[in-house]
């Protein structure tokens, strides 16, 4: 089980592909796959195992963390640039309690993602849960 964090430009309202042709659906999935590859190359994508993140969040205060403590790893959330300072404060708390190399690497990866977001303030942080 994982949580996918992706920096993306604002998205238009979701369009239902229920009445779309198979070719339209294939084209949509192809465009999404290309966007994910580009995001990964730019450092805008982080795939986090919930089994690694949850114990760290719980050690840092759990539900008291304003952003990470409220994320549901089984649903989707979108954060805008106004959430960045609180999210950075959450990562600071995670860093303070990180107890092993795996947790420290997770915190470093989160920091890299947030630095990329700071450089691109027009992007939104999409959190996709399993």
PDB file of C-alpha atoms in Angstrom:
ATOM      1  CA  UNK A   1       0.000   0.000   0.000  1.00  0.00           C
ATOM      2  CA  UNK A   2       1.339   3.422  -0.836  1.00  0.00           C
ATOM      3  CA  UNK A   3       0.787   7.127  -1.036  1.00  0.00           C
ATOM      4  CA  UNK A   4       1.747   8.847  -4.271  1.00  0.00           C
ATOM      5  CA  UNK A   5       2.726  12.516  -3.932  1.00  0.00           C
ATOM      6  CA  UNK A   6       2.845  14.392  -7.246  1.00  0.00           C
ATOM      7  CA  UNK A   7       3.346  18.042  -8.094  1.00  0.00           C
ATOM      8  CA  UNK A   8       0.947  18.900 -10.922  1.00  0.00           C
ATOM      9  CA  UNK A   9      -0.408  22.019 -12.557  1.00  0.00           C
ATOM     10  CA  UNK A  10      -4.026  22.805 -11.684  1.00  0.00           C
ATOM     11  CA  UNK A  11      -6.235  20.271 -13.415  1.00  0.00           C
ATOM     12  CA  UNK A  12      -9.504  21.006 -15.201  1.00  0.00           C
ATOM     13  CA  UNK A  13     -12.586  19.465 -13.670  1.00  0.00           C
ATOM     14  CA  UNK A  14     -12.675  15.712 -14.131  1.00  0.00           C
ATOM     15  CA  UNK A  15     -14.459  14.605 -17.238  1.00  0.00           C
ATOM     16  CA  UNK A  16     -16.291  11.354 -17.215  1.00  0.00           C
ATOM     17  CA  UNK A  17     -14.929   8.871 -19.694  1.00  0.00           C
ATOM     18  CA  UNK A  18     -17.969   6.657 -19.222  1.00  0.00           C
ATOM     19  CA  UNK A  19     -19.298   7.558 -22.670  1.00  0.00           C
ATOM     20  CA  UNK A  20     -15.875   7.910 -24.230  1.00  0.00           C
ATOM     21  CA  UNK A  21     -14.767   5.577 -26.955  1.00  0.00           C
ATOM     22  CA  UNK A  22     -12.054   3.027 -26.264  1.00  0.00           C
ATOM     23  CA  UNK A  23      -9.636   5.108 -28.334  1.00  0.00           C
ATOM     24  CA  UNK A  24     -10.374   8.181 -26.198  1.00  0.00           C
ATOM     25  CA  UNK A  25      -9.796   6.192 -23.014  1.00  0.00           C
ATOM     26  CA  UNK A  26      -6.500   4.795 -24.334  1.00  0.00           C
ATOM     27  CA  UNK A  27      -5.347   8.284 -25.308  1.00  0.00           C
ATOM     28  CA  UNK A  28      -6.232   9.627 -21.853  1.00  0.00           C
ATOM     29  CA  UNK A  29      -4.240   6.871 -20.115  1.00  0.00           C
ATOM     30  CA  UNK A  30      -1.306   7.416 -22.474  1.00  0.00           C
ATOM     31  CA  UNK A  31      -1.289  11.160 -21.634  1.00  0.00           C
ATOM     32  CA  UNK A  32      -1.429  10.386 -17.890  1.00  0.00           C
ATOM     33  CA  UNK A  33       1.493   7.943 -18.192  1.00  0.00           C
ATOM     34  CA  UNK A  34       3.555  10.560 -20.009  1.00  0.00           C
ATOM     35  CA  UNK A  35       2.761  13.137 -17.313  1.00  0.00           C
ATOM     36  CA  UNK A  36       3.905  10.712 -14.567  1.00  0.00           C
ATOM     37  CA  UNK A  37       7.190  10.019 -16.408  1.00  0.00           C
ATOM     38  CA  UNK A  38       7.850  13.741 -16.796  1.00  0.00           C
ATOM     39  CA  UNK A  39       7.008  14.400 -13.138  1.00  0.00           C
ATOM     40  CA  UNK A  40       9.376  11.649 -12.044  1.00  0.00           C
ATOM     41  CA  UNK A  41      12.202  13.033 -14.189  1.00  0.00           C
ATOM     42  CA  UNK A  42      11.703  16.522 -12.701  1.00  0.00           C
ATOM     43  CA  UNK A  43      11.641  15.246  -9.116  1.00  0.00           C
ATOM     44  CA  UNK A  44       7.960  16.069  -8.749  1.00  0.00           C
ATOM     45  CA  UNK A  45       6.841  12.550  -7.839  1.00  0.00           C
ATOM     46  CA  UNK A  46       7.341  10.572  -4.645  1.00  0.00           C
ATOM     47  CA  UNK A  47       5.884   7.128  -4.052  1.00  0.00           C
ATOM     48  CA  UNK A  48       5.814   6.484  -0.300  1.00  0.00           C
ATOM     49  CA  UNK A  49       5.031   3.165   1.344  1.00  0.00           C
ATOM     50  CA  UNK A  50       2.405   3.737   4.016  1.00  0.00           C
ATOM     51  CA  UNK A  51       4.171   1.146   6.176  1.00  0.00           C
ATOM     52  CA  UNK A  52       7.189   3.488   6.284  1.00  0.00           C
ATOM     53  CA  UNK A  53       5.345   6.799   6.611  1.00  0.00           C
ATOM     54  CA  UNK A  54       2.708   5.924   9.209  1.00  0.00           C
ATOM     55  CA  UNK A  55       5.054   4.897  12.065  1.00  0.00           C
ATOM     56  CA  UNK A  56       7.118   8.040  11.473  1.00  0.00           C
ATOM     57  CA  UNK A  57       4.029  10.282  11.480  1.00  0.00           C
ATOM     58  CA  UNK A  58       2.757   8.571  14.646  1.00  0.00           C
ATOM     59  CA  UNK A  59       6.129   9.106  16.366  1.00  0.00           C
ATOM     60  CA  UNK A  60       6.058  12.795  15.414  1.00  0.00           C
ATOM     61  CA  UNK A  61       2.640  13.417  16.935  1.00  0.00           C
ATOM     62  CA  UNK A  62       0.180  11.636  14.654  1.00  0.00           C
ATOM     63  CA  UNK A  63      -3.088  13.538  14.332  1.00  0.00           C
ATOM     64  CA  UNK A  64      -1.544  16.665  15.850  1.00  0.00           C
ATOM     65  CA  UNK A  65       0.456  17.251  12.645  1.00  0.00           C
ATOM     66  CA  UNK A  66      -1.589  19.799  10.681  1.00  0.00           C
ATOM     67  CA  UNK A  67      -1.037  18.275   7.221  1.00  0.00           C
ATOM     68  CA  UNK A  68       0.603  14.847   7.390  1.00  0.00           C
ATOM     69  CA  UNK A  69      -1.439  13.875  10.435  1.00  0.00           C
ATOM     70  CA  UNK A  70      -4.644  14.552   8.515  1.00  0.00           C
ATOM     71  CA  UNK A  71      -3.772  12.747   5.259  1.00  0.00           C
ATOM     72  CA  UNK A  72      -5.792   9.631   4.647  1.00  0.00           C
ATOM     73  CA  UNK A  73      -3.626   7.059   2.833  1.00  0.00           C
ATOM     74  CA  UNK A  74      -6.768   5.493   1.341  1.00  0.00           C
ATOM     75  CA  UNK A  75      -8.142   8.606  -0.363  1.00  0.00           C
ATOM     76  CA  UNK A  76      -6.942  11.523  -2.477  1.00  0.00           C
ATOM     77  CA  UNK A  77      -6.091  15.051  -1.337  1.00  0.00           C
ATOM     78  CA  UNK A  78      -4.917  18.181  -3.141  1.00  0.00           C
ATOM     79  CA  UNK A  79      -2.788  20.790  -1.357  1.00  0.00           C
ATOM     80  CA  UNK A  80      -2.049  24.261  -2.649  1.00  0.00           C
ATOM     81  CA  UNK A  81       0.991  26.456  -2.065  1.00  0.00           C
ATOM     82  CA  UNK A  82      -0.567  28.031   1.058  1.00  0.00           C
ATOM     83  CA  UNK A  83      -0.193  24.613   2.748  1.00  0.00           C
ATOM     84  CA  UNK A  84       3.564  24.510   2.135  1.00  0.00           C
ATOM     85  CA  UNK A  85       4.718  26.192   5.416  1.00  0.00           C
ATOM     86  CA  UNK A  86       2.629  23.830   7.551  1.00  0.00           C
ATOM     87  CA  UNK A  87       3.817  20.841   5.525  1.00  0.00           C
ATOM     88  CA  UNK A  88       7.439  21.935   5.970  1.00  0.00           C
ATOM     89  CA  UNK A  89       6.836  22.206   9.733  1.00  0.00           C
ATOM     90  CA  UNK A  90       5.454  18.646   9.685  1.00  0.00           C
ATOM     91  CA  UNK A  91       8.576  17.416   7.885  1.00  0.00           C
ATOM     92  CA  UNK A  92      10.732  19.218  10.489  1.00  0.00           C
ATOM     93  CA  UNK A  93       8.931  17.220  13.194  1.00  0.00           C
ATOM     94  CA  UNK A  94       9.420  14.003  11.213  1.00  0.00           C
ATOM     95  CA  UNK A  95      13.127  14.756  10.912  1.00  0.00           C
ATOM     96  CA  UNK A  96      13.405  15.243  14.672  1.00  0.00           C
ATOM     97  CA  UNK A  97      12.045  11.750  15.386  1.00  0.00           C
ATOM     98  CA  UNK A  98      13.520   9.823  12.433  1.00  0.00           C
ATOM     99  CA  UNK A  99      15.287   6.917  14.078  1.00  0.00           C
ATOM    100  CA  UNK A 100      16.931   4.946  11.275  1.00  0.00           C
ATOM    101  CA  UNK A 101      18.351   5.335   7.772  1.00  0.00           C
ATOM    102  CA  UNK A 102      15.084   4.391   6.065  1.00  0.00           C
ATOM    103  CA  UNK A 103      13.173   7.077   7.941  1.00  0.00           C
ATOM    104  CA  UNK A 104      15.904   9.666   7.356  1.00  0.00           C
ATOM    105  CA  UNK A 105      15.878   8.890   3.620  1.00  0.00           C
ATOM    106  CA  UNK A 106      12.087   9.288   3.561  1.00  0.00           C
ATOM    107  CA  UNK A 107      12.396  12.693   5.256  1.00  0.00           C
ATOM    108  CA  UNK A 108      15.117  13.716   2.776  1.00  0.00           C
ATOM    109  CA  UNK A 109      12.899  12.657  -0.156  1.00  0.00           C
ATOM    110  CA  UNK A 110      10.000  14.683   1.272  1.00  0.00           C
ATOM    111  CA  UNK A 111      12.316  17.699   1.635  1.00  0.00           C
ATOM    112  CA  UNK A 112      13.448  17.385  -1.996  1.00  0.00           C
ATOM    113  CA  UNK A 113       9.832  17.293  -3.133  1.00  0.00           C
ATOM    114  CA  UNK A 114       8.999  20.370  -1.056  1.00  0.00           C
ATOM    115  CA  UNK A 115      12.035  22.224  -2.418  1.00  0.00           C
ATOM    116  CA  UNK A 116      10.815  21.482  -5.941  1.00  0.00           C
ATOM    117  CA  UNK A 117       7.386  22.767  -4.966  1.00  0.00           C
ATOM    118  CA  UNK A 118       8.850  25.963  -3.484  1.00  0.00           C
ATOM    119  CA  UNK A 119      10.572  26.578  -6.846  1.00  0.00           C
ATOM    120  CA  UNK A 120       7.278  26.020  -8.722  1.00  0.00           C
ATOM    121  CA  UNK A 121       4.602  27.861  -6.706  1.00  0.00           C
ATOM    122  CA  UNK A 122       1.917  27.468  -9.386  1.00  0.00           C
ATOM    123  CA  UNK A 123       1.822  23.685  -8.941  1.00  0.00           C
ATOM    124  CA  UNK A 124      -0.483  21.767  -6.610  1.00  0.00           C
ATOM    125  CA  UNK A 125       0.545  18.793  -4.517  1.00  0.00           C
ATOM    126  CA  UNK A 126      -1.741  15.861  -5.304  1.00  0.00           C
ATOM    127  CA  UNK A 127      -1.711  13.039  -2.769  1.00  0.00           C
ATOM    128  CA  UNK A 128      -3.136   9.826  -4.195  1.00  0.00           C
ATOM    129  CA  UNK A 129      -3.878   7.047  -1.724  1.00  0.00           C
ATOM    130  CA  UNK A 130      -4.400   3.364  -2.437  1.00  0.00           C
TER     131      UNK A 130
END
